[in-house]
Tab-separated table of C-alpha atoms and ligand atoms in Angstrom:
chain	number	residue	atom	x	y	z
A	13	UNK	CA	0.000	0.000	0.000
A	14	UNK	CA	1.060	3.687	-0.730
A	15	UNK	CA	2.398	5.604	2.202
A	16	UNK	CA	2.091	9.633	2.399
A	17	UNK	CA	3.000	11.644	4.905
A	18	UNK	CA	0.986	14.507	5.127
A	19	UNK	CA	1.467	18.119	7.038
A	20	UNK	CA	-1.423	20.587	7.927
A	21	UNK	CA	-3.875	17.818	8.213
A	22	UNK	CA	-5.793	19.531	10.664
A	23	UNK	CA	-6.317	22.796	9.095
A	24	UNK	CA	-9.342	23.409	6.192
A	25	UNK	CA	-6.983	22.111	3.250
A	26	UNK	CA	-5.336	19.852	5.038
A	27	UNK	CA	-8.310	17.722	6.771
A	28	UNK	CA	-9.857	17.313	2.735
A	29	UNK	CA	-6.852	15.920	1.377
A	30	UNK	CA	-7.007	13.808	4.163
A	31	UNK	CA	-9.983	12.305	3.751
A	32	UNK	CA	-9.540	11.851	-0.296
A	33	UNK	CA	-6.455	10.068	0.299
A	34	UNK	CA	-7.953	7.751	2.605
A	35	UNK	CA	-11.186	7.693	0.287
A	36	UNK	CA	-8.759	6.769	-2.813
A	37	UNK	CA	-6.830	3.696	-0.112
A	38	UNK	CA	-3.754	5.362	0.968
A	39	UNK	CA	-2.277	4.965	4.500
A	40	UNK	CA	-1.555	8.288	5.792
A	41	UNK	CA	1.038	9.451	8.496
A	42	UNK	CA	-0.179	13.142	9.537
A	43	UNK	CA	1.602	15.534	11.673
A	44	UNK	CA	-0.560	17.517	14.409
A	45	UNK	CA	0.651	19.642	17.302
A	46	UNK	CA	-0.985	18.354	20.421
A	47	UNK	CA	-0.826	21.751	21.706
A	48	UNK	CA	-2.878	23.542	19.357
A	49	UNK	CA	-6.765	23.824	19.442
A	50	UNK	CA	-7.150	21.454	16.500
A	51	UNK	CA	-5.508	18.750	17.807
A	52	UNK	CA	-7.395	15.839	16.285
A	53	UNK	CA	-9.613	12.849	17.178
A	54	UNK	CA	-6.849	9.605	16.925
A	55	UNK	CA	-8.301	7.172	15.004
A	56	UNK	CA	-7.111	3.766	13.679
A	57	UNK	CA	-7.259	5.123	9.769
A	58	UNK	CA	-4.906	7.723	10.416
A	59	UNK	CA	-0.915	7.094	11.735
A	60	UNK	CA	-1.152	10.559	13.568
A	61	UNK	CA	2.195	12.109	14.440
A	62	UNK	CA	2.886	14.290	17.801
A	63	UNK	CA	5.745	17.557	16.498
A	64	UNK	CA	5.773	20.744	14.500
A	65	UNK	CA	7.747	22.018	11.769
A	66	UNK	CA	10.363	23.525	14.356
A	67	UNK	CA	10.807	19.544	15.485
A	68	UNK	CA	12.946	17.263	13.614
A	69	UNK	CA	12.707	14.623	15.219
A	70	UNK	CA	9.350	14.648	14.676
A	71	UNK	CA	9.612	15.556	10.704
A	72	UNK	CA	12.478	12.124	10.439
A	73	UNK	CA	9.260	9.707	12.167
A	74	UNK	CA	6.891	11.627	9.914
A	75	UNK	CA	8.802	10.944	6.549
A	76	UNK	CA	10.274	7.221	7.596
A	77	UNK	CA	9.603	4.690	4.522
A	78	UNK	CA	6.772	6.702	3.146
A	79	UNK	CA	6.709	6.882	-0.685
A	80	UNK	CA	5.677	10.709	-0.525
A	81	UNK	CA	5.148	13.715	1.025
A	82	UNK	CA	2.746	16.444	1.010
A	83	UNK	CA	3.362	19.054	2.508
A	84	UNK	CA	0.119	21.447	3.101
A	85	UNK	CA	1.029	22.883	6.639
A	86	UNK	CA	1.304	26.979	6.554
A	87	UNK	CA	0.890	30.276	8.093
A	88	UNK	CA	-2.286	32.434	6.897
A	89	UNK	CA	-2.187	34.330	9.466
A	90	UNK	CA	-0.033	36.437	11.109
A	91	UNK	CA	2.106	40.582	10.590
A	92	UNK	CA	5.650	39.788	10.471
A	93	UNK	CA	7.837	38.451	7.657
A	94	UNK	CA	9.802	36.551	10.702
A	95	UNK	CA	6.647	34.473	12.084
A	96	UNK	CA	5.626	33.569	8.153
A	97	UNK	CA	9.325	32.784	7.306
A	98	UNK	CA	9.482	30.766	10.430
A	99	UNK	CA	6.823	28.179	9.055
A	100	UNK	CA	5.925	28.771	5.191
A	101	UNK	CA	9.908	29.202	4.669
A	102	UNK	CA	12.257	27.383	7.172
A	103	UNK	CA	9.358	25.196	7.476
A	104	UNK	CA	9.848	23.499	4.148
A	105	UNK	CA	13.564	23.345	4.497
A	106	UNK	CA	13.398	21.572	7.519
A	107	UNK	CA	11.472	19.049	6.186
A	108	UNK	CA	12.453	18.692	2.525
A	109	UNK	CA	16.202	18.223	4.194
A	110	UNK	CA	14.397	15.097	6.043
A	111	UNK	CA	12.967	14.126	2.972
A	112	UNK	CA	16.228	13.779	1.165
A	113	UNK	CA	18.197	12.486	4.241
A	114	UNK	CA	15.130	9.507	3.788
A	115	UNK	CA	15.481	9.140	0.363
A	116	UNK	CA	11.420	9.725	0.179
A	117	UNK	CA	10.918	9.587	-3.309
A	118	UNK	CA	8.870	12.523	-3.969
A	119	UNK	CA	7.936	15.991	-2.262
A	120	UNK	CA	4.559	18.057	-2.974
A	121	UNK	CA	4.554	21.606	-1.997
A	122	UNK	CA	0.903	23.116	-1.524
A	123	UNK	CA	2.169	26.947	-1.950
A	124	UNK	CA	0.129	29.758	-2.777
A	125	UNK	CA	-0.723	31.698	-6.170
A	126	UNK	CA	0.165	34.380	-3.587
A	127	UNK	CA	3.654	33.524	-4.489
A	128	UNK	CA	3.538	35.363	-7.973
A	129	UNK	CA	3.425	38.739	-6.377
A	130	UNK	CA	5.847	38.581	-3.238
A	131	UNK	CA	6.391	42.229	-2.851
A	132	UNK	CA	2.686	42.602	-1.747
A	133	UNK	CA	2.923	40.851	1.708
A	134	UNK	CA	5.045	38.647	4.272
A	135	UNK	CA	2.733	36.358	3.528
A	136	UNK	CA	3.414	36.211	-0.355
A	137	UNK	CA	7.273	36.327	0.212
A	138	UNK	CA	7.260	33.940	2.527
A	139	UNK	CA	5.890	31.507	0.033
A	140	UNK	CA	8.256	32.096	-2.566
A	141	UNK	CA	11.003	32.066	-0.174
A	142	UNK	CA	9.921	28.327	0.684
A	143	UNK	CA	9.191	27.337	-3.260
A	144	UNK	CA	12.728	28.823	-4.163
A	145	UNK	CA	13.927	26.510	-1.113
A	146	UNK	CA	12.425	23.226	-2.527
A	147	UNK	CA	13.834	24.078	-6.187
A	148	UNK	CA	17.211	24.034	-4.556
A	149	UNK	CA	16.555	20.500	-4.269
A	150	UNK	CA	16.732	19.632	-8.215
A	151	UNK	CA	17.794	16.257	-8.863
A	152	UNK	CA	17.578	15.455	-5.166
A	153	UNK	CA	14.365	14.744	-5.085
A	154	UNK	CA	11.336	14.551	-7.409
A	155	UNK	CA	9.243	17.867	-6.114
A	156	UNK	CA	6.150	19.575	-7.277
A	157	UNK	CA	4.854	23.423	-6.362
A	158	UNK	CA	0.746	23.664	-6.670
A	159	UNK	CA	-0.311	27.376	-6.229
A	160	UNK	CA	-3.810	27.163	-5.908
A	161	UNK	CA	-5.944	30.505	-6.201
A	162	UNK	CA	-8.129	31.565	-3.163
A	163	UNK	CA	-9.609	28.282	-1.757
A	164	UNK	CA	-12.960	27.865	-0.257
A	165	UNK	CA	-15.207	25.190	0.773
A	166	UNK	CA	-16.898	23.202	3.518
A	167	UNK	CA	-14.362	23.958	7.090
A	168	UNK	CA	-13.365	27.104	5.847
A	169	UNK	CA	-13.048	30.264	8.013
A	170	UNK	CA	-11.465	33.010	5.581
A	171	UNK	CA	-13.776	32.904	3.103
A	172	UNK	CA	-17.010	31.987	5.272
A	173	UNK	CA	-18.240	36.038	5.954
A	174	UNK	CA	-17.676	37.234	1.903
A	175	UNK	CA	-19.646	34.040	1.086
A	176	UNK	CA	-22.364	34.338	3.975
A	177	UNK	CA	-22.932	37.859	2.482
A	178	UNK	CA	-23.521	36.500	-1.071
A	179	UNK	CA	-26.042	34.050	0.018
A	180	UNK	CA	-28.100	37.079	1.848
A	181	UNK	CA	-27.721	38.946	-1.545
A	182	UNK	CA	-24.611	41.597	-1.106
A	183	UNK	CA	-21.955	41.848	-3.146
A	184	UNK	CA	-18.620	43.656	-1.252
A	185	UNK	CA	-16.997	44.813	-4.308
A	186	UNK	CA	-13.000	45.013	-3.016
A	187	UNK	CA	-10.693	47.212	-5.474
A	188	UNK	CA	-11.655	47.638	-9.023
A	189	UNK	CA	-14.688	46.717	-10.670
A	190	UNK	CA	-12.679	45.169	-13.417
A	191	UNK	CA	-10.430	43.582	-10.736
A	192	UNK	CA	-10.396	39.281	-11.364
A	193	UNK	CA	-9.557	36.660	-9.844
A	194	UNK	CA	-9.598	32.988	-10.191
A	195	UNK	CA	-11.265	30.277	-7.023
A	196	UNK	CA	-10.849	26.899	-6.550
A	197	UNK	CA	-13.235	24.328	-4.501
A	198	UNK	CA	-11.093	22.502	-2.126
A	199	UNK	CA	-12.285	19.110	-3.306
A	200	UNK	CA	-10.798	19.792	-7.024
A	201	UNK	CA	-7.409	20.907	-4.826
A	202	UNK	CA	-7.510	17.554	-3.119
A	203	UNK	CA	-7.799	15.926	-6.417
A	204	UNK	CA	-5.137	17.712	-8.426
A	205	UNK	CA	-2.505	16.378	-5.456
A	206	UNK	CA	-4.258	12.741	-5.914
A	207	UNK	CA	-3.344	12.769	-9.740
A	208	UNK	CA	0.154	14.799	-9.154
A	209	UNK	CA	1.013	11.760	-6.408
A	210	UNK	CA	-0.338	9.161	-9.549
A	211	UNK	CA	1.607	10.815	-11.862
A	212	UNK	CA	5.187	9.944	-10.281
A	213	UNK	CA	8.369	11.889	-11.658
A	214	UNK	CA	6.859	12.630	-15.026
A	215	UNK	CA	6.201	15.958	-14.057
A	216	UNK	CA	9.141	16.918	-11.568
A	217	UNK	CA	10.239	20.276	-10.595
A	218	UNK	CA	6.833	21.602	-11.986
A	219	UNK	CA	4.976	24.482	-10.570
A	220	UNK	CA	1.780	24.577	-11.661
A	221	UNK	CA	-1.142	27.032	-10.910
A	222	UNK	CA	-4.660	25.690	-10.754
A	223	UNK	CA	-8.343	27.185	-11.307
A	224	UNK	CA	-11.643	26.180	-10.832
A	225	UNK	CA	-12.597	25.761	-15.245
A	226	UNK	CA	-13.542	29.429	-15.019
A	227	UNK	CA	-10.336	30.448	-17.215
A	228	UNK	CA	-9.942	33.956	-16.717
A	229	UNK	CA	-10.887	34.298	-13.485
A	230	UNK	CA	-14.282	36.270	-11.940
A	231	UNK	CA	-14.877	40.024	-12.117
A	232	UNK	CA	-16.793	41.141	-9.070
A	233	UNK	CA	-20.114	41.724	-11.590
A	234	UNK	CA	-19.949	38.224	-12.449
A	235	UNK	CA	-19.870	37.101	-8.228
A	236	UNK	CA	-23.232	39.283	-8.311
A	237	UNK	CA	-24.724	37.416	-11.084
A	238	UNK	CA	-24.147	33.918	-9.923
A	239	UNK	CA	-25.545	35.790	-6.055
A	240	UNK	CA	-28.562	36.688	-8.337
A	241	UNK	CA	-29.114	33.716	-10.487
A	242	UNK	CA	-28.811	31.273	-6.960
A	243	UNK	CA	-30.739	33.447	-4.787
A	244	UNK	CA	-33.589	34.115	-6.968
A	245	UNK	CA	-33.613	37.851	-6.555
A	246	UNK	CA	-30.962	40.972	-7.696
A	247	UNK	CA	-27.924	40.992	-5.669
A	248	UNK	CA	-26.685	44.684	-4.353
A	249	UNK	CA	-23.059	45.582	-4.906
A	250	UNK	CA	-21.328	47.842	-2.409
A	251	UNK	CA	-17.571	49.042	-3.077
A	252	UNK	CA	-15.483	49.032	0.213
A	253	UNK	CA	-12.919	51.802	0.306
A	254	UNK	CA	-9.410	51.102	-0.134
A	255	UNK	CA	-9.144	53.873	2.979
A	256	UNK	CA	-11.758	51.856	5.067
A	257	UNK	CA	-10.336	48.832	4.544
A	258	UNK	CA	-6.221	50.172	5.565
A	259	UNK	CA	-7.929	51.443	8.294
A	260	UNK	CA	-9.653	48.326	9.751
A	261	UNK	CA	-6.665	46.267	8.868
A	262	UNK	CA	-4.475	48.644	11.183
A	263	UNK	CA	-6.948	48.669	14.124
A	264	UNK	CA	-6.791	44.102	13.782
A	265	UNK	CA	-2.862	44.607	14.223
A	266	UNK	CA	-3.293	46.220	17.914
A	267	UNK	CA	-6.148	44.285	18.333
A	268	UNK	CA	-4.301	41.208	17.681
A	269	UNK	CA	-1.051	42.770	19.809
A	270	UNK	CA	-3.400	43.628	22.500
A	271	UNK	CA	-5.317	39.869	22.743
A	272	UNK	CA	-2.408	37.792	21.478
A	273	UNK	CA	-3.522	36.277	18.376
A	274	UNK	CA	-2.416	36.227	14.760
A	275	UNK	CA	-4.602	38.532	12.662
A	276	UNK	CA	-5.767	37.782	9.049
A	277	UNK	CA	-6.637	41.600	7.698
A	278	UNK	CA	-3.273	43.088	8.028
A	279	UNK	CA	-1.635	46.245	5.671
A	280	UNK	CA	-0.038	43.019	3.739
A	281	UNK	CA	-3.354	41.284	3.072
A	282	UNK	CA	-4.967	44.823	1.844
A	283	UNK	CA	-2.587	45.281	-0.765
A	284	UNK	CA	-2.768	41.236	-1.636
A	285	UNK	CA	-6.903	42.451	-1.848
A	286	UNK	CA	-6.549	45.236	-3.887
A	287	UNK	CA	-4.698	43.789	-6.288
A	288	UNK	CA	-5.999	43.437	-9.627
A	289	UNK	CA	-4.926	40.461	-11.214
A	290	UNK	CA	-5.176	36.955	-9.555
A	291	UNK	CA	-6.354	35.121	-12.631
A	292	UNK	CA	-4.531	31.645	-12.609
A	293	UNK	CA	-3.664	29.506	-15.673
A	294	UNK	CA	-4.883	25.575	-15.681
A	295	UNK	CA	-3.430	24.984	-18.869
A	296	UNK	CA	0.134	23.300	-17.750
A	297	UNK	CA	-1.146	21.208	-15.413
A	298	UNK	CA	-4.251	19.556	-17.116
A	299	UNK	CA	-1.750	18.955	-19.835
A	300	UNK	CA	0.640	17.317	-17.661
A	301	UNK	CA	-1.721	15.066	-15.720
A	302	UNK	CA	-4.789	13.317	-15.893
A	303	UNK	CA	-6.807	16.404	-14.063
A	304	UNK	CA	-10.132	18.736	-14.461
A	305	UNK	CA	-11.865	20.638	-12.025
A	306	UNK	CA	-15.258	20.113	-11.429
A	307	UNK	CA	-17.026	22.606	-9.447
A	308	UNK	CA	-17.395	25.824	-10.902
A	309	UNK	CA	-18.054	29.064	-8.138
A	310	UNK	CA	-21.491	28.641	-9.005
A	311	UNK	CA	-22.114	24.700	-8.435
A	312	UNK	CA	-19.519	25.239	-4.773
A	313	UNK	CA	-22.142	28.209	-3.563
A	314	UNK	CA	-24.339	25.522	-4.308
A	315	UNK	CA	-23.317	22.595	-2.404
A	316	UNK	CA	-22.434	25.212	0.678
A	317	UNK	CA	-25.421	26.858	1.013
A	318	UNK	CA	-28.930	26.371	-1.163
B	26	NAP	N1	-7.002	28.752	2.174
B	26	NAP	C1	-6.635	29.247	1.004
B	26	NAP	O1	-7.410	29.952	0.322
B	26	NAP	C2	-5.264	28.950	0.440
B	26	NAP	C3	-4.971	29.384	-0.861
B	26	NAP	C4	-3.717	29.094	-1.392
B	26	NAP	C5	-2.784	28.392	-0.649
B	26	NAP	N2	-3.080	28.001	0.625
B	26	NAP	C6	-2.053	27.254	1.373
B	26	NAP	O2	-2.630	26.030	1.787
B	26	NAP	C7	-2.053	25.602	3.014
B	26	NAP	C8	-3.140	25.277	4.028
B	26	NAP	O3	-3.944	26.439	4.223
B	26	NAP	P1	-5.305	26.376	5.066
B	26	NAP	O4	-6.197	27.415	4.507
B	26	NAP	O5	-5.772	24.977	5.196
B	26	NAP	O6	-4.765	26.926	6.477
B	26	NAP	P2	-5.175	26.468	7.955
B	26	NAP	O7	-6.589	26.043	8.026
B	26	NAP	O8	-4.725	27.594	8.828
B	26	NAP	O9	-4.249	25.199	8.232
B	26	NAP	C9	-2.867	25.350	8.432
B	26	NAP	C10	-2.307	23.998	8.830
B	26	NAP	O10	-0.880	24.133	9.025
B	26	NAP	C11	-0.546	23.643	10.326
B	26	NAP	N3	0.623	24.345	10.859
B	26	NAP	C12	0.813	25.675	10.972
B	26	NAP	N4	2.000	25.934	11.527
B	26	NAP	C13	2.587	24.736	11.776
B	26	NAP	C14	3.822	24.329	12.360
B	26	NAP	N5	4.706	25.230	12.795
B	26	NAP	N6	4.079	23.014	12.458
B	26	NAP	C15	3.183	22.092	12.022
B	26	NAP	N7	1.990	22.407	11.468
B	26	NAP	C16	1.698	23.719	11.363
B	26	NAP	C17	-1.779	23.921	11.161
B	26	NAP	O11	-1.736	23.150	12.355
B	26	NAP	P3	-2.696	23.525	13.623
B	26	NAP	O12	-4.044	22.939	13.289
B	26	NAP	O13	-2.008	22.889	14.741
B	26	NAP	O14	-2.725	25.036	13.704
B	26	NAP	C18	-2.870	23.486	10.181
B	26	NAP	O15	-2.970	22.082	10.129
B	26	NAP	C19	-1.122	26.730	3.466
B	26	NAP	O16	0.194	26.359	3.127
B	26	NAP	C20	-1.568	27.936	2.638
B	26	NAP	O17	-0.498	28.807	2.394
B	26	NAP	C21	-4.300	28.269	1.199
């Protein structure tokens, strides 16, 4: 039987890969800090690990004898470049290094499309920083990068409030009105890194951007017309202020200094907002492997809410 070892498997990405690779008859090794609020319910299917990123030892038990790794574990959250280096940078060195030191025959990194436009955020750079790490690793190892678009879908907290406000009919239109950008379903993400893992070295040191079949991406009009067509009645647009938004964003930061916690709406994530173009390309990778999306925006507002 196939062996993966699998990172972030408690976190909304994570947790669906999961389950397709245990749907599709994989054994799984998953790593989980016990400390952390998701710690998760140890079952027989699952060969759960105890560590973190920072912990070795834990990342040489996690990788032993599998025959890959996928490696979905991240920071989404958070203001300095130091805490997202710290796990969406040093965090794949730590364990690709593992990976190679096991001779585990092939790495997948779930990045970010994020990564195109580093200068925008810590967030951004940080994944680039940790795809540029993995390349280093040519001819080490067989590796893939999959930069998926924004992700959304069943367990998922970022996205929950825009789409709660599209099922009661408003449309938050955020930067310009001719601003696009592509989605993805999380259940097409979990089967693009099925058919990667099938596809073996044929497509190594490949990084490949993903979609949902909508090819160039979703203008905020077009959000408002699949609003209107699945709620049956006109949906209302509303453009939030570039101003507004900076504002709110800096408020979260000492909010988020003041409570302790890491803070998604940061001056980092505003400009990643307002940026124009986050259209992603499907082309290279349903060339490469044996892959199609299947849930367009309109059929995943479906299954979520109506
Ligand atoms: N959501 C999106 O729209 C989107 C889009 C593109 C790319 N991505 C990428 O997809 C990946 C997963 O994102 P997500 O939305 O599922 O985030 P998430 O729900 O916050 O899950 C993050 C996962 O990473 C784990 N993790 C964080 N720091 C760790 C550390 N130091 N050691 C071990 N595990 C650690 C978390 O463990 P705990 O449960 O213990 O916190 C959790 O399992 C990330 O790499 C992200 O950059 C996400």
């Amino acid at each position: 039987m196939t062996t993966i070892a699998l990172t972030g498997a408690t976190g909304f990405i994570g947790r669906v890969i999961l389950n397709h690779l245990l749907n599709r008859g994989f054994s799984v090794r998953a790593l989980y800090r016990p400390d952390s609020s998701s710690a998760p319910k140890i079952t027989n299917s699952v060969e759960w690990v105890a560590g973190s990123l920072e912990d070795t030892a834990s990342l040489r038990t996690l990788v032993a004898d599998v025959d890959g790794v996928i490696h979905c574990a991240g920071a989404v959250r958070g203001t300095t470049l130091e805490h997202f280096k710290k796990i969406n940078t040093t965090g794949v060195e730590q364990l690709v290094q593992v990976a190679v030191e096991q001779e585990v025959p092939h790495f997948l990194l779930i990045s970010s499309l994020a990564a195109r436009e580093p200068s925008l955020s810590s967030y951004a750079l940080s994944k680039k920083l940790g795809e540029d790490v993995l390349s280093e690793y040519r001819g080490k190892i067989s590796w893939n990068i999959l930069r998926p678009p924004a992700v959304y879908g069943p367990g998922d907290r970022e996205m929950q409030p825009l789409l709660k406000l599209l099922r009661r009919g408003f449309v938050p239109v955020v930067g310009s009105k001719d601003g696009r950008f592509s989605l993805l379903y999380v259940d097409d993400l979990a089967t693009a890194v099925i058919s990667l893992l099938g596809s073996g070295r044929m497509v190594d040191g490949q990084c490949f951007e993903l979609h949902d079949g909508h090819p160039n991406g979703y203008t905020w009009g077009e959000i408002a017309a699949i609003a209107t067509q699945l709620n049956g009645k006109s949906a209302h647009c509303f453009s939030l202020p570039r101003g507004l938004v900076s504002i709110i964003s800096q408020i979260n930061i000492a909010a988020a200094n003041l409570f302790g916690y890491q803070p998604m709406l940061t001056p980092g994530k505003v400009r990643e907002l307002f940026h124009p173009d986050w259209v992603s390309n499907n082309t290279e990778i349903t060339q490469a492997i044996d892959w199609q999306p299947e849930t367009s925006f309109h059929d995943g507002m479906k299954n979520l809410f109506y």
